[in-house]
Coordinates of C-alpha atoms in Angstrom, one line a residue:
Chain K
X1 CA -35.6 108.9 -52.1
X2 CA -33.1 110.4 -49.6
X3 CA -34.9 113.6 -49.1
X4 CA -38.3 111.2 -48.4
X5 CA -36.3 109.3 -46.0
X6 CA -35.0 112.6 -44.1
X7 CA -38.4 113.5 -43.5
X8 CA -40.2 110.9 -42.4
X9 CA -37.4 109.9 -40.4
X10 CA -36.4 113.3 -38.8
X11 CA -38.8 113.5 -36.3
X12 CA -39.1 116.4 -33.4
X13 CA -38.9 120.1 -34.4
X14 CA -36.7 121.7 -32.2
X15 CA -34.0 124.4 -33.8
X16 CA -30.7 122.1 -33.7
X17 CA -32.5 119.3 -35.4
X18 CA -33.9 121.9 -38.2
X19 CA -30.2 122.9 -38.9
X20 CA -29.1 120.0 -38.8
X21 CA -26.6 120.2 -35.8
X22 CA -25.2 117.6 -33.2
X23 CA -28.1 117.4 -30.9
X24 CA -27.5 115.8 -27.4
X25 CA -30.9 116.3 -26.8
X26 CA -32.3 114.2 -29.8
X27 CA -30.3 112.0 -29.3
X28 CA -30.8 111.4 -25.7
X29 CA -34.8 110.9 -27.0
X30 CA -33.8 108.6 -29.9
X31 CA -31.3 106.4 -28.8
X32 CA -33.5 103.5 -28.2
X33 CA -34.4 103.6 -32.1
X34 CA -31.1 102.3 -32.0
X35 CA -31.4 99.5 -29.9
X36 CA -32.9 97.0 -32.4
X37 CA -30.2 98.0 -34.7
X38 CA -27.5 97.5 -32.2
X39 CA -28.8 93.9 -31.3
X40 CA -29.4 92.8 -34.8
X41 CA -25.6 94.0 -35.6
X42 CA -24.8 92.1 -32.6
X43 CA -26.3 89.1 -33.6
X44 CA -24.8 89.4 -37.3
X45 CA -21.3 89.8 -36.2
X46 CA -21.1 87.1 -33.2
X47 CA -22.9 84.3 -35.8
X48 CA -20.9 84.6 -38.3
X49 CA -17.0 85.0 -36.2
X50 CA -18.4 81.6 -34.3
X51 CA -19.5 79.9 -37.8
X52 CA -16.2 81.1 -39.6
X53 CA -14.2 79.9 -36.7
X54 CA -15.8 76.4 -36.5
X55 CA -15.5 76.3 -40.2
X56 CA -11.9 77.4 -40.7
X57 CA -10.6 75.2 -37.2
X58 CA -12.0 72.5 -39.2
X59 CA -10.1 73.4 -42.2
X60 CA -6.5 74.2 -40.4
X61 CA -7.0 70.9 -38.4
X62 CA -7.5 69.2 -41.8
X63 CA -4.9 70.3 -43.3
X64 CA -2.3 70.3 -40.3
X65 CA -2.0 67.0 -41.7
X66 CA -2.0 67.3 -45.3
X67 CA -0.2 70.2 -45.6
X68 CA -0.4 71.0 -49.4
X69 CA -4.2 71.7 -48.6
X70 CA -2.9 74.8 -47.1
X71 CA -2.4 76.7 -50.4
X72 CA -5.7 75.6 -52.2
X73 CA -7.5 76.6 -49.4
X74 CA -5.8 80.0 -48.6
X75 CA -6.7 80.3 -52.7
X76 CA -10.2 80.1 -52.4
X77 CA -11.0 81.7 -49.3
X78 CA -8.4 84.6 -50.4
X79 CA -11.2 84.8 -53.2
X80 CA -13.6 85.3 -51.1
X81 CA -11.9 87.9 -49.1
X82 CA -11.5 90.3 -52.2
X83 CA -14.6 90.6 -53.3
X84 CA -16.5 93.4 -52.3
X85 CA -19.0 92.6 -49.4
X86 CA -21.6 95.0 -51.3
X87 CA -21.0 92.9 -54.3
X88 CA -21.6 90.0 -52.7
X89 CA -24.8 90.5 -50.5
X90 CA -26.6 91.6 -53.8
X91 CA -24.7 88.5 -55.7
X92 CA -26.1 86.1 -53.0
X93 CA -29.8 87.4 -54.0
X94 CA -31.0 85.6 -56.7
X95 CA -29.7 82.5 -55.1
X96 CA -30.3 83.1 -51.3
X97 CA -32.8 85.9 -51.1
X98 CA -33.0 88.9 -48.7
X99 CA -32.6 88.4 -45.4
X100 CA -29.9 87.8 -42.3
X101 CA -29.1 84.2 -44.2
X102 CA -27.7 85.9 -47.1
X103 CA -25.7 88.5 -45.0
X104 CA -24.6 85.6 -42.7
X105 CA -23.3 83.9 -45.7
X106 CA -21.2 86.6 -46.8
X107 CA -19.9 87.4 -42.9
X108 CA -18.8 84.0 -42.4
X109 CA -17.1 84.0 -45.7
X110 CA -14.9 87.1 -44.9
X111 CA -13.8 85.4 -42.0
X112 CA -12.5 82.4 -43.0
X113 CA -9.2 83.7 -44.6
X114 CA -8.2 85.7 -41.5
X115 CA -9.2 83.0 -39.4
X116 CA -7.6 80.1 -41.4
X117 CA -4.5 82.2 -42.1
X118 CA -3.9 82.7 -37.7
X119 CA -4.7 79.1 -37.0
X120 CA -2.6 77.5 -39.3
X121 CA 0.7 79.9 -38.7
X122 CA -0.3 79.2 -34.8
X123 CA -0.2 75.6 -35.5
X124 CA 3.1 75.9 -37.3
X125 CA 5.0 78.1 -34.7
X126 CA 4.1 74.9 -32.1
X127 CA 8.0 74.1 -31.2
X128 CA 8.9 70.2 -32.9
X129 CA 10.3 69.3 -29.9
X130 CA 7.1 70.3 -27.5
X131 CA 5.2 67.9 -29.5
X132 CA 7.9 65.1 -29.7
X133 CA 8.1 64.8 -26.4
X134 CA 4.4 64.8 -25.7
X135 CA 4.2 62.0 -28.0
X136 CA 7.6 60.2 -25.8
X137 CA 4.7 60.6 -22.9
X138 CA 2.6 58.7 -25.0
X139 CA -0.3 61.1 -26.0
X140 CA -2.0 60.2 -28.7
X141 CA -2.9 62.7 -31.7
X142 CA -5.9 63.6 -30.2
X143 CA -4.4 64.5 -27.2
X144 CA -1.2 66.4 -28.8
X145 CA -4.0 68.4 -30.8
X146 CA -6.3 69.7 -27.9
X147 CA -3.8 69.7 -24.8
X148 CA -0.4 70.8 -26.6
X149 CA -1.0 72.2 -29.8
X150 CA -4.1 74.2 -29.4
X151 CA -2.7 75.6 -26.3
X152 CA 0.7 76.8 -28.0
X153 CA -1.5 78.1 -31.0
X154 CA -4.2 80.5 -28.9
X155 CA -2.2 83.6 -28.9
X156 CA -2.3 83.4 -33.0
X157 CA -5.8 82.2 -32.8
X158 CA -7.1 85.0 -30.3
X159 CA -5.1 87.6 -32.4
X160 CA -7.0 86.3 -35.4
X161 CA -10.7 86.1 -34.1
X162 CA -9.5 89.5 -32.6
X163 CA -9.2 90.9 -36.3
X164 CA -11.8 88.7 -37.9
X165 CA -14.3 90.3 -35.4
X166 CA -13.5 94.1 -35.8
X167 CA -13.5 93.5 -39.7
X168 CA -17.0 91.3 -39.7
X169 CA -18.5 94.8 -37.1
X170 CA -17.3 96.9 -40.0
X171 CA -18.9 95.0 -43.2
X172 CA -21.6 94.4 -41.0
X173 CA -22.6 97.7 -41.6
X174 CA -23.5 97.3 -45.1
X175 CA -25.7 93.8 -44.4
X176 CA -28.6 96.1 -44.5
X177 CA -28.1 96.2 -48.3
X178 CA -28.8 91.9 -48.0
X179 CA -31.9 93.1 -45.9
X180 CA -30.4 92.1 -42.8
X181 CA -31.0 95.5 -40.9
X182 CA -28.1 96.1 -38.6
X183 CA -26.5 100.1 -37.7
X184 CA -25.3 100.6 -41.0
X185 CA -28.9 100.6 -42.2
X186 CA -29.5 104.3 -39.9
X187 CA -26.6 105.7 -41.0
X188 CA -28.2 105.7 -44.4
X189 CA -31.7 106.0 -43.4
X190 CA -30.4 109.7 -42.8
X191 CA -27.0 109.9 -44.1
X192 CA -26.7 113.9 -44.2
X193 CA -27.7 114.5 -40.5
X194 CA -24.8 114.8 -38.4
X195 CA -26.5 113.2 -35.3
X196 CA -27.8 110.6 -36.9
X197 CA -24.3 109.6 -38.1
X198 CA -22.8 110.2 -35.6
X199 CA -24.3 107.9 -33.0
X200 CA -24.4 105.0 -35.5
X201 CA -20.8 105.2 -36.5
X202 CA -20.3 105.8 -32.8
X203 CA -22.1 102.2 -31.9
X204 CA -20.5 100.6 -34.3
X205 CA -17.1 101.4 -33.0
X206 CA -18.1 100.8 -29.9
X207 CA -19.2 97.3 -31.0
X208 CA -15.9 96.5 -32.2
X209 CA -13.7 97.6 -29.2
X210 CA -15.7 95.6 -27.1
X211 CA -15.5 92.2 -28.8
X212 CA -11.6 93.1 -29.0
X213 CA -11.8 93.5 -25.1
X214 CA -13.9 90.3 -24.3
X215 CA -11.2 88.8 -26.3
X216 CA -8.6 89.9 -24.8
X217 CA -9.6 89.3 -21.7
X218 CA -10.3 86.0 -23.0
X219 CA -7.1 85.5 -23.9
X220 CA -5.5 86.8 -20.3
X221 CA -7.9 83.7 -18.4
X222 CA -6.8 81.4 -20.8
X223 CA -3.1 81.8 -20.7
X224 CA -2.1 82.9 -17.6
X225 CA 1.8 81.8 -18.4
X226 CA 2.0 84.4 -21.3
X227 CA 1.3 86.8 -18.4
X228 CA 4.0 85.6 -16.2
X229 CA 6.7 85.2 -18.9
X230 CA 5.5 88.9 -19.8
X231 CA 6.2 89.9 -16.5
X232 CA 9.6 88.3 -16.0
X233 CA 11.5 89.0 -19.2
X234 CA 11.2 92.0 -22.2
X235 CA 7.9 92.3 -23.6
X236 CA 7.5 89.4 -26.2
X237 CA 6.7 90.3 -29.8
X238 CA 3.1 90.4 -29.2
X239 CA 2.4 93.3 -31.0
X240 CA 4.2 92.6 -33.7
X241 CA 2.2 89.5 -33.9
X242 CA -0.6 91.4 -34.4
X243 CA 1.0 93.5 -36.9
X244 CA 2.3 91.3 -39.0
X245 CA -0.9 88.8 -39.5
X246 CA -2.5 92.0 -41.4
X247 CA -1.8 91.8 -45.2
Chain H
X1 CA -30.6 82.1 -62.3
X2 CA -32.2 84.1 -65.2
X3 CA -30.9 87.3 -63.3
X4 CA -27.7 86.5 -63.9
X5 CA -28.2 86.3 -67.4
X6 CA -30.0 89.9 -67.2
X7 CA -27.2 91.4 -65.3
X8 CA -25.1 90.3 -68.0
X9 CA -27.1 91.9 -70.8
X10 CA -27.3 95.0 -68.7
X11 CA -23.7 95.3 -68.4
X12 CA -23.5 94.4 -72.1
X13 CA -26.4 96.4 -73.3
X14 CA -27.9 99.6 -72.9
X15 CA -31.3 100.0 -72.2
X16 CA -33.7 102.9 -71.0
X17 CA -33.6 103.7 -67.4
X18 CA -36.7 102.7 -65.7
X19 CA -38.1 105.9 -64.8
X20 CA -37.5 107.1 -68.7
X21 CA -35.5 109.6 -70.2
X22 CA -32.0 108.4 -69.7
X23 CA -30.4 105.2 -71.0
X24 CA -28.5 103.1 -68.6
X25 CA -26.5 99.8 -68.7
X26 CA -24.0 99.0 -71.7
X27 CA -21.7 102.1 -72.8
X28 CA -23.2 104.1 -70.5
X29 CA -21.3 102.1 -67.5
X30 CA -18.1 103.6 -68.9
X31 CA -17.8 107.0 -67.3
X32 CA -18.9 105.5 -64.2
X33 CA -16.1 102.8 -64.5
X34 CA -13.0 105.4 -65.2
X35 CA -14.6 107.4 -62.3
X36 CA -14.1 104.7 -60.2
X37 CA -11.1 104.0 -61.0
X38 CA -10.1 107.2 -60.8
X39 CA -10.9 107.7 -57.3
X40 CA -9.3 104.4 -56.5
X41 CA -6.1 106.3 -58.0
X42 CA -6.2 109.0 -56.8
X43 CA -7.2 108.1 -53.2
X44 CA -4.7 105.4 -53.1
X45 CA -2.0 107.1 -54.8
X46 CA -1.8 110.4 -52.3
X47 CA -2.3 107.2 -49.6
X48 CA 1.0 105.8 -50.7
X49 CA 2.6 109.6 -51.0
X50 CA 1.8 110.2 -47.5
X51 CA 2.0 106.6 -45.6
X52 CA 5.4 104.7 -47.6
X53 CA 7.6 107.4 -46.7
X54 CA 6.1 107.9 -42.7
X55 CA 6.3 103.8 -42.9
X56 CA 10.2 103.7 -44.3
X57 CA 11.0 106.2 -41.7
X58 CA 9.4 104.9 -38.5
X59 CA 10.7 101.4 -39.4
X60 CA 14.4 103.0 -40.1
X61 CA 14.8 104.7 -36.6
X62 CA 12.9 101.4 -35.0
X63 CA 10.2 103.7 -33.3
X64 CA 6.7 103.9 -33.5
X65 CA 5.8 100.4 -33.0
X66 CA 2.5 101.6 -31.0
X67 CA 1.8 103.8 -33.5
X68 CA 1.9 101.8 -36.8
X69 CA 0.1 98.6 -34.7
X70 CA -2.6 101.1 -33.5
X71 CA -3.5 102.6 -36.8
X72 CA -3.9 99.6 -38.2
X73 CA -6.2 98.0 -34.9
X74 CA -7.9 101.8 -35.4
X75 CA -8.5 101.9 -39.5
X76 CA -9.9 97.9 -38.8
X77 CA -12.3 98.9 -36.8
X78 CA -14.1 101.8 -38.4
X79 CA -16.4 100.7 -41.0
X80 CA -16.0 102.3 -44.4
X81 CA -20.0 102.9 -44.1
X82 CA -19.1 104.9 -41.4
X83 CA -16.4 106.9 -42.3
X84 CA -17.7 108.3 -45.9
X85 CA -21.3 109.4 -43.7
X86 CA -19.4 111.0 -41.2
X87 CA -17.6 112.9 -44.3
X88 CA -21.1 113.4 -46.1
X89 CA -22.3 115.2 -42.8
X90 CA -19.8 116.9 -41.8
X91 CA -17.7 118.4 -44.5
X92 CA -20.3 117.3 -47.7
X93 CA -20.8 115.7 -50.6
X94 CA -18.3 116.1 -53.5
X95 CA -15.1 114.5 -55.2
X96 CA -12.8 115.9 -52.7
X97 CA -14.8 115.2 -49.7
X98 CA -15.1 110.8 -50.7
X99 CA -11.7 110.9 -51.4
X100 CA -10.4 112.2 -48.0
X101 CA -12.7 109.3 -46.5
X102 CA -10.8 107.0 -48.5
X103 CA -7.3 108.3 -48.1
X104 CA -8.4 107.4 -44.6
X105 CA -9.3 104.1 -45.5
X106 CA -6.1 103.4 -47.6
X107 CA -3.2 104.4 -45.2
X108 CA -3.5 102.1 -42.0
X109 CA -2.5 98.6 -44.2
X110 CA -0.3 100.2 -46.4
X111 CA 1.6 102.5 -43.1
X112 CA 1.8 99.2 -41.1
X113 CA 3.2 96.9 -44.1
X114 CA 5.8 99.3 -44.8
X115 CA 7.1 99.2 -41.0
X116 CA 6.7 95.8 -40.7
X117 CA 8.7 95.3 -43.8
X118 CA 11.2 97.0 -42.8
X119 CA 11.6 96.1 -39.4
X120 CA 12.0 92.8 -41.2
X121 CA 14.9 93.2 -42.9
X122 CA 17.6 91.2 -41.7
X123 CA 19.3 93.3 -39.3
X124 CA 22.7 92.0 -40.3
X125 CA 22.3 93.2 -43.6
X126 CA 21.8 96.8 -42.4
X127 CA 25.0 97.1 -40.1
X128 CA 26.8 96.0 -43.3
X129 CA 25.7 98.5 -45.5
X130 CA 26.5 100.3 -42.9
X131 CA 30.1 99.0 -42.4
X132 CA 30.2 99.7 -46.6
X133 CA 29.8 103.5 -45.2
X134 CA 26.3 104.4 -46.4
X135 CA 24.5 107.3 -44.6
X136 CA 21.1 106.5 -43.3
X137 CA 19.1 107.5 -46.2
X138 CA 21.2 105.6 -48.6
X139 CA 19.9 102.3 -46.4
X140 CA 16.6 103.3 -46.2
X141 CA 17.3 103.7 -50.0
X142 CA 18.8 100.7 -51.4
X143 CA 18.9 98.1 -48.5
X144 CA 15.9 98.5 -46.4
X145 CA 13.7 99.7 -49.4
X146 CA 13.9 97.2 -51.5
X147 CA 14.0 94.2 -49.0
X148 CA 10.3 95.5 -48.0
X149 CA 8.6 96.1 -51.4
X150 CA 7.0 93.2 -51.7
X151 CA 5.6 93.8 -48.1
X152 CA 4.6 97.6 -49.2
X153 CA 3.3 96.1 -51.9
X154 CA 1.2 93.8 -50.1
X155 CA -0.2 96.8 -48.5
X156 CA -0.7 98.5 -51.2
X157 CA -2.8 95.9 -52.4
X158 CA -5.3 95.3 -49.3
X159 CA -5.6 98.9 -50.2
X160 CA -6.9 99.1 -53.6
X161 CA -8.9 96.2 -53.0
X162 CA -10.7 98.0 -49.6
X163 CA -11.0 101.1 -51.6
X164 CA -12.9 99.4 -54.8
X165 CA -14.9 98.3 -52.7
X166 CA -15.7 101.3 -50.6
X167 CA -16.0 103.4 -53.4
X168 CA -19.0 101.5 -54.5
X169 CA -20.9 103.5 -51.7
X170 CA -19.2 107.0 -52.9
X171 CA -22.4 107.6 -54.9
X172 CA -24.0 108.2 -51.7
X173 CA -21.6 111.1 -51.4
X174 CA -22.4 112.4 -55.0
X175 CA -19.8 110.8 -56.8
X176 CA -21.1 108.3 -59.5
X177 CA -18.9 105.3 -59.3
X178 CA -20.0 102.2 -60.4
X179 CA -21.9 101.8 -57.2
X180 CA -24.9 104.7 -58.5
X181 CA -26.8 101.3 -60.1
X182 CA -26.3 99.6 -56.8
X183 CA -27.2 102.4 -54.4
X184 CA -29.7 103.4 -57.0
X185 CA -31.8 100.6 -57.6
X186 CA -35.2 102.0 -58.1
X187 CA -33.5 104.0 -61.3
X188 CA -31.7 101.1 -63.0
X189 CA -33.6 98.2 -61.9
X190 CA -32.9 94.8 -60.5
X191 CA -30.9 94.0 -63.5
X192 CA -28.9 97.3 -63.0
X193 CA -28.4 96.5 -59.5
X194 CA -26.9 93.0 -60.1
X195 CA -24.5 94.1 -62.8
X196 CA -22.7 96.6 -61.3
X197 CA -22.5 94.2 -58.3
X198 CA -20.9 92.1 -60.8
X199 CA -19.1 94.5 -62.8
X200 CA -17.2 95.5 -58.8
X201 CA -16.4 92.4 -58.0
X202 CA -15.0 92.0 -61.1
X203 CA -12.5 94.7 -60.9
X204 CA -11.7 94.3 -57.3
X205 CA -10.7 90.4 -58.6
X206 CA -9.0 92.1 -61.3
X207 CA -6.8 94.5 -58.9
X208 CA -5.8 91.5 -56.5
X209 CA -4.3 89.6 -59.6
X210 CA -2.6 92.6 -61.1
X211 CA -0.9 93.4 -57.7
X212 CA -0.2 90.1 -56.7
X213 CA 1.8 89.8 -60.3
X214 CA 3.2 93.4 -59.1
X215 CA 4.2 92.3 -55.8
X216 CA 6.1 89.1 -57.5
X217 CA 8.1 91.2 -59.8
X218 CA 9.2 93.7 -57.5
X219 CA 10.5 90.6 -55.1
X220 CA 14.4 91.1 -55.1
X221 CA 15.7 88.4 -56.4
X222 CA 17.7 87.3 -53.4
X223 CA 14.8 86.9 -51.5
X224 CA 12.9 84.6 -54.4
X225 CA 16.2 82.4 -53.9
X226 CA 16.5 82.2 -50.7
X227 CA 12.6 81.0 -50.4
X228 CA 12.2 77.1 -49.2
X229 CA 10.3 74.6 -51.2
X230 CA 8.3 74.4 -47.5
X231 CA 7.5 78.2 -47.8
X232 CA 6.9 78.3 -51.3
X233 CA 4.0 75.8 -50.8
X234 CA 2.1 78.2 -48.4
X235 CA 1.9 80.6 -50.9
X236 CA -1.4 81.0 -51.6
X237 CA -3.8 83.0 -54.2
X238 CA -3.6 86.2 -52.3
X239 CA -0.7 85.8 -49.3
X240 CA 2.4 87.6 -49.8
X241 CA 5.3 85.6 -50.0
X242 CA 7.3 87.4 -46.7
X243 CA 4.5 86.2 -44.6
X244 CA 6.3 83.5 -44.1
X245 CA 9.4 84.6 -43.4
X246 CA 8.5 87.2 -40.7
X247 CA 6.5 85.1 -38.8
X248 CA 9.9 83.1 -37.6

């Protein structure tokens, strides 16, 4: 089935593409084949960070409150996060059927642990005494969630979407197995051709850095005193921050 | 929901492939099982060889904070997909070849557990081992170590559980895991296809629980004291215990 693929798909005739080379030339006249892929892995990746961060705010907000939902939840959506996304998108199937719903599904899924995971911890490292004396200025929980809380919580939350994002680029690759298209289904339209590959897996990284720079610039606007107190004292433990959220 | 019952039979059963000749599904799963599990070892084991040791040292000298953060920001962001096609068309198909990919694969969680774990250990605990007169290795040895297996070992474990995973495509590379009926559909069917899905998630399940049990019985026991009833309720399914602790 490979070898049918290869053909049909390896069009031109020149000597590089015959022997299988790195061919700037092909490339340059078959990049727009890539475009649709781009856009649909696009599409894929940015649905389902938004959906598992809607989704797993709600949860940590939840169970900010009640916090022995905390374990229970980190349970099941640590379930989740093990099985195999290639498992999965066939799993879904039979239930779902092929298409971007049933990769969706499974994107949104991984996301929720990762996500979850950062906006809880963010939630937790919120000083007491910050939100003491907001409530002594007579806030009410509302307003201690969205104008203290939140606020103290973003550099966990941005480092979270920040992984949550590069991960959901990366399984997003293998959606085309849930027949949901994307770049990982050119790389194995014509796995063996080194040009082929290599502009794929190039896009896809490329994908990924650049939702990691829209968030951190994201993250500069929205907290411009994390930049000052950078700039006056030793560099926090940001990085480590970043580190350490990884399993 | 029928399917799911024909998976099951597959995996149970075996039956004639669908374009004849060969029998597929029941018994004959088994060699692809041990080869995917010997990949898994194999892959993850020269993982550990090269990236616990690199880890223990970065983390003892307190350098290489870039580093270990970057590899694991890097290793994120390259899909698995990826990787094993760039090895397919580069360097070609074969054991060796999918095993490099996934060596790849392995290191960057467990190399950035291993210095975070380290660099965890309580600093005070260090200088007295120190002030006990042990050299540097003996407190990478039996102080630093240690403290950080069940951090290593959480690495580990995001490990094996990628590389399951990822080896399900290493058929596509010439190595039959138990991914071939997946990758393969038109040969072993819609049941086929279904089963071994099943039969992976399975065993990546199966890998979480066995190192999570792992991780709690290498925990020193100092540390399993010293946990608060507050921590000890965020401890999930699947979150190492440590968490916790390092993120004060």
């Amino acid at each position: 089935m490979l070898a049918q693929l290869e053909i049909h798909q390896r069009a031109g005739n020149d000597s590089c593409v015959a022997s299988n080379g790195f061919c700037p030339s092909w490339i340059a006249h078959n990049i727009d084949r890539y475009l649709h892929p781009f856009w649909q892995h696009v599409y894929l990746s940015v649905i389902a960070v938004v959906l598992g961060f809607v989704i797993a705010f709600a949860l940590a907000v939840l169970a900010h409150n009640r916090h022995w939902l905390v374990g229970p939840i980190i349970g099941v959506t640590g379930v989740l996060y093990t099985l195999p996304s290639i498992a999965v998108f066939f799993l879904l199937q039979p239930i779902t059927g092929r298409g971007a719903f049933t990769a969706l599904i499974a994107l949104t899924a991984y996301t929720l642990l990762i996500l979850f995971r950062n906006i809880v911890t963010g939630f937790d490292n919120v000083p007491a005494e910050t939100v003491d004396a907001a409530r002594g200025l007579g806030f009410t929980d509302r307003q201690v969630l969205w104008r203290v809380e939140v606020p103290l919580a973003m550099p966990e939350i941005i480092a979270g979407l920040r992984i949550a994002s590069t991960t959901t680029v990366g399984l997003a690759t293998l959606a085309f197995f849930a027949g949901a298209g994307g770049l990982g289904g050119e790389i194995f339209a014509d796995i063996t051709f080194k040009s082929n590959v290599v502009v794929a897996g190039a896009l896809c990284l490329l994908l990924a850095i650049m939702f990691d720079v829209v968030l951190l610039t994201a993250q500069r606007i929205a907290l411009p005193w994390q930049r000052a107190q950078t700039a006056a004292g030793p560099r926090p433990r940001r990085l480590w921050r970043e580190a350490r959220v990884m399993d | 929901m029928s399917q799911f019952g024909d998976a099951i039979d597959f995996i149970l059963h075996s039956r004639e492939a669908r374009s004849g000749g060969t029998n597929v599904g029941g018994a004959e799963l088994l060699p692809m099982l041990w080869k995917h599990l010997e990949l898994t070892g194999v892959s993850v084991g020269i993982a550990v060889a090269l990236a616990v040791p690199f880890g223990l040292w970065l983390g003892h000298i307190g350098r290489g904070e870039f580093l270990a953060t970057s590899v694991a920001n890097v290793g994120r962001a390259v899909p698995s997909l990826a990787l094993i096609a760039f090895f397919v068309a580069y360097i070609g198909v074969g054991f060796r070849n999918v095993t490099l990919a996934l060596v790849l694969l392995a290191i960057p969680p467990i190399l950035t557990n291993t210095y975070v774990g380290v660099r965890q250990v309580d600093r005070d605990a260090v200088d007295a081992a120190r002030g006990m007169g042990m050299t540097g290795p003996q407190i990478v040895r039996r102080v630093e170590l240690p403290l950080a297996l069940p951090l290593v070992f959480g690495g580990v474990r995001t490990s094996v559980v990628n590389v399951i995973a990822t080896a399900a495509i290493a058929p596509l590379a010439g190595v039959v895991t138990l991914g071939d009926p997946i990758i393969a559909g038109g040969v072993y069917g819609e049941d086929g296809r279904l089963g071994a899905a099943i039969l992976v998630a399975l065993l990546a399940v199966a890998a979480e629980a066995l190192f999570a049990v792992l991780q709690r019985a290498v925990t020193p026991r100092g540390i399993r004291i010293s946990q608060t009833p507050q921590a000890r309720s965020h401890r999930g399914f699947g979150i190492p215990r440590l968490r916790r602790q390092t993120s004060t």
